[in-house]
Amino acid sequence: MIPSTTTAHNPTAHSHNAQDFCVEEFSVTARHRESVSQGVNPRWNISTFLSTFPSIMTVSSKYCPLLLVVSLFFTPGCAFLSDWDDSAAPLVPHFTACVSREMTTFSCWWNPGSFQNLTSSQDIKIIYHKKSPIKSEWNECPQYDFQNRECYFDAKHTEVWVTYCLEIHVHNVTYTNEDDCFTLNDIVRPDPPVALNWTLLNLSPSGLRYDVLVSWDHPPSADVNSGWMSVEYQLQFREVNSTKWKDMEIQSQPKQTIYGLHIEREYEVHIRCSMKPYSKFGEFSKSIFIQVTGTGDDGTSFPVMLVLIFGISGIVIIIMFIVVSQQQRIMMILLPPVPAPKIKGIDSELIKKGKLEELNLMLSGGGVGGLPAHAPDFYQDEPWVEFIEVDTEAADCGEKEENQGSDTQRLLTLSQPVPPHMHIGTCNVNCFPGDDSGLASCYDPDHPDQDPLISMVTLLPGQPEDREGVSDRGLDPVRATAPQTWVNTDFYAQVSNVMPSGGVVLSPGQQLRVQENKDESKKGSNPKACEENATDVHFQLLVVDPEMTESKQNSTPSTPPGSVEGYQTVPPQTLESRPTEELQSTYILPPESPQSPVFTPVADYTVVQEVNSQHSLLLNPPAQQVPPPSCQSQHPLKPLPAMTVDYITPELFGHLSK
Amino acid sequence: MILQETSLEDTDMDRSKGRKLFMTVLCLVAVSGALPIADLLDRAAQHSDRLHSLSTLLTQEMDTHFPFMEQGTTPQPSQCHTSTLEGPTDKVQALQVSEHTLMSLLRSLLQSWAEPLAFLSASANTLPHPAHSSIFNKIQQLQQNSKSLRHGLDILSARMGPAAQVVSILPFYRNDPGDKISKLINLQFQLNCFRRDSDKIDSFLKVLRCRSGRMRPDLC
């Protein structure tokens, strides 16, 4: 509770005073109050004021609440706390401002109002009193300055954390505003800083902008060194011809950097400061002007940069155009397409559509897109690749005989006036002894009766001509005329082995053509070759088991050749060279010795049934036990059923072989 | 208003962190004695800066809603409970007085406000003021800040000697007016008293700081 020095007022006095209060709030007129000079606290007792507010509403004019609201924005009692606008000066003497510059002294300025000629101390008196614990008397202004209408309080008369209340006495009449009281920290406004100057920090690379360091010194009146005042600065700058100032941050260092000023423009800079806790700024200093003129470098460096930039962008655009227009070619160069598996001269579309008739036609060389006469060159150095060579000499050969226009028929000609062996001999230019080309179709020229292509013909479906031809001719005459051992040499034969000597072992059911045997007399050697071939026609399926350290060479299962067994077991073996090697995939070893006994040949495609405990593979037996290519008997030819399969199954093969 | 609150909360976070840092630094100092007094005083001055700005904000917030109370609440020195503490009242005196006297005066002031702040924060909760929650928060922050400053000054004074240990705690009379308006007025008045005292504390600490760091112009 505020201990108030006022005594309780009677309601009428209340209302009267309230009205006056409202009026004064609005018009800011000093009240003639004798009670003030008597020391009665003129301040309004707020509680009583509030309690009498309803009465005020009724008693006083209806503008009072409005005035009260207006008073929210305008507190004339704190004339020294808010900035005073002197233009709406009332007619009574009043104080315009009180300012302390260094928190040691302060000054107050008054306005005489309607009174003129207040030049002496007799006319006007400034009285103040300090609200201190010790009830001090009212004192007069220690120093008058009538010229400036200033009352100056020096250091002796200034106390910091004390409330001062000032009044004006003119002709013994007291004029006072409501509570012209203040404490020193409310009125501190430091002087502006001094020695404002600037230095150029740096220039931008383009030469159009620069940075500036502005520095100054604290106002000399502010005693910063002893710590009595701590000062903060605020810089403002603007272009000379603009009206808006740009504020910089408030900070306490006596220097500030301004970035990004333009060349050839003039800037104006000024600064002001405030005491740190109080946030009331003093006046601005005088402005300084900053201007930096451009140097000659601006002209040359900048266009060079521009030219460079444009040039590079132009080049980039051109490259983009090239890339976009030549996209396909570049893609071809950079990412060449993977060649699809393709036979030259044969459209892959045909294969996709399943048109095997045309395909066979083409394969056989008939039609437009026939196979090339020469074998592709890139297979020359791979002897194990078998292919059919139908070359130009064959074509020449073909001319000698009746030219049926197809290679197949040429190969198949049986009834020809020309002795076949001669024909064959001249035509088979690739069949040289010791030739490692491994041509399956290279048959012995000494056996003119061979017709290696009979079975192939039968295998190739959709060749009505040939079949017809075959059927016309019948197989019997062939059988009769060609007691041959070289049958079942197909266009496509599966290589099952490569002999160390260089020969090729075909899949079982066919006989091996040993190159060395070509030049010998074949009739007699045939069975021998048969045997040899038979001996060689076996293969071993080796499963490498890493756990097995010793190598077991399985040359023979102890099965007699030709014995019929439900299953054939192939025990596992390991390489003796590297016992700790990783598990290898199944591979085929060449037979160790040609003397190894024959065991039942395995079909081309065999299904692995299971792996038993000894890590041996149990294979499916072939559908029919195919007897080894008999050397004893001639290989009979059988008429084959018409079939349209693409590959030989064991059943079919059985048919063939029987 | 809300922005003000959040910013103050953020500063409160910083302040609590700063306070902890301050405390650890001071503890280290108490143990090792390595940190010079100048730095300690610098830290204490920063604390008092925040204290003063907080109290100024608080009084402004109180006044924004009841401007007409401003006139009636400029505290008379005789009415603040710390008015009997004698201290320098102008610059000359402040610069003449010894450090120990200043330090003991500071500590007395702070100690004297410990209890009243607690009381005021309790009464601020039930204020008939539109922003009473924010005021309550600020008073709480004031409490914490002054507490940490108190501890810091205790440690500082321990290093300064026995003369700085003299502390006089002034009594505070809790007058609990019945009606709420009077409570409001009382609170505003007390906060103004506190603002004045925090201003004193701030000024004295800055004088002390500058005095202690003669070789370091950045402290002044």
CSV table of C-alpha atoms in Angstrom, one decimal, chain A residues 1-3 21 25 41 43 46 50 72 78 81 103-104 131-133 155 158-161 163 179 185-186 223-228 230 276-278, chain B residues 49 52 67-68 70-72 74-79 83 88-91 94-95 175 181-182 185-186 195-196 199-200 202-204 206-207 210 220:
chain,number,residue,atom,x,y,z
A,1,MET,CA,0.0,0.0,0.0
A,2,ILE,CA,1.4,3.3,-0.9
A,3,PRO,CA,1.5,5.4,2.2
A,21,PHE,CA,-7.5,15.8,-13.5
A,25,GLU,CA,-4.8,15.3,-18.8
A,41,ASN,CA,1.3,15.7,-2.2
A,43,ARG,CA,-0.3,13.2,-6.7
A,46,ILE,CA,-4.9,6.0,-7.2
A,50,LEU,CA,-10.4,4.2,-8.9
A,72,LEU,CA,-3.1,6.4,-22.1
A,78,CYS,CA,6.3,12.4,-17.7
A,81,LEU,CA,10.4,10.8,-20.1
A,103,MET,CA,25.2,10.9,-15.7
A,104,THR,CA,26.9,13.4,-13.6
A,131,LYS,CA,12.5,12.8,-2.6
A,132,SER,CA,15.0,11.5,-0.2
A,133,PRO,CA,14.6,9.7,3.1
A,155,ALA,CA,27.7,17.5,-10.2
A,158,THR,CA,23.1,15.8,-8.9
A,159,GLU,CA,22.4,12.5,-7.3
A,160,VAL,CA,21.9,9.4,-9.2
A,161,TRP,CA,19.2,7.2,-7.8
A,163,THR,CA,13.9,11.3,-7.7
A,179,ASP,CA,4.6,15.0,-11.5
A,185,ASN,CA,18.8,7.3,-15.4
A,186,ASP,CA,15.6,8.2,-17.1
A,223,ASP,CA,33.4,8.6,-18.6
A,224,VAL,CA,33.9,5.2,-20.2
A,225,ASN,CA,37.3,4.6,-18.8
A,226,SER,CA,36.2,4.5,-15.2
A,227,GLY,CA,33.3,2.3,-16.0
A,228,TRP,CA,30.7,4.7,-14.9
A,230,SER,CA,28.9,1.9,-20.7
A,276,LYS,CA,23.7,0.6,-22.2
A,277,PRO,CA,21.0,-0.1,-19.7
A,278,TYR,CA,18.8,2.8,-20.5
B,49,ASP,CA,23.1,-6.6,-17.0
B,52,HIS,CA,18.6,-5.1,-14.9
B,67,PRO,CA,-0.4,3.6,-17.6
B,68,PHE,CA,-2.1,5.9,-15.3
B,70,GLU,CA,2.8,5.1,-13.6
B,71,GLN,CA,2.5,8.5,-12.1
B,72,GLY,CA,1.6,7.2,-8.7
B,74,THR,CA,7.4,6.3,-8.9
B,75,PRO,CA,8.8,5.1,-5.7
B,76,GLN,CA,10.0,7.5,-3.2
B,77,PRO,CA,13.2,6.4,-1.8
B,78,SER,CA,11.9,6.4,1.6
B,79,GLN,CA,9.4,3.9,0.7
B,83,SER,CA,16.5,3.0,1.1
B,88,PRO,CA,27.4,6.3,-3.2
B,89,THR,CA,24.9,8.5,-4.9
B,90,ASP,CA,27.0,10.0,-7.6
B,91,LYS,CA,30.0,9.2,-9.6
B,94,ALA,CA,31.3,5.7,-6.4
B,95,LEU,CA,34.8,6.1,-7.7
B,175,ASN,CA,2.2,-6.0,3.9
B,181,ILE,CA,-5.9,-3.5,-6.8
B,182,SER,CA,-3.8,-2.6,-3.9
B,185,ILE,CA,-0.2,-1.3,-6.9
B,186,ASN,CA,2.1,-2.7,-4.3
B,195,ARG,CA,14.6,-1.9,-10.7
B,196,ARG,CA,16.3,1.0,-9.1
B,199,ASP,CA,20.5,-0.3,-11.6
B,200,LYS,CA,22.7,0.4,-8.6
B,202,ASP,CA,24.8,-2.9,-12.3
B,203,SER,CA,26.6,0.4,-12.1
B,204,PHE,CA,28.7,-0.6,-9.1
B,206,LYS,CA,30.8,-2.1,-13.8
B,207,VAL,CA,32.9,0.3,-11.8
B,210,CYS,CA,36.7,-1.6,-14.8
B,220,CYS,CA,35.6,-0.8,-19.4
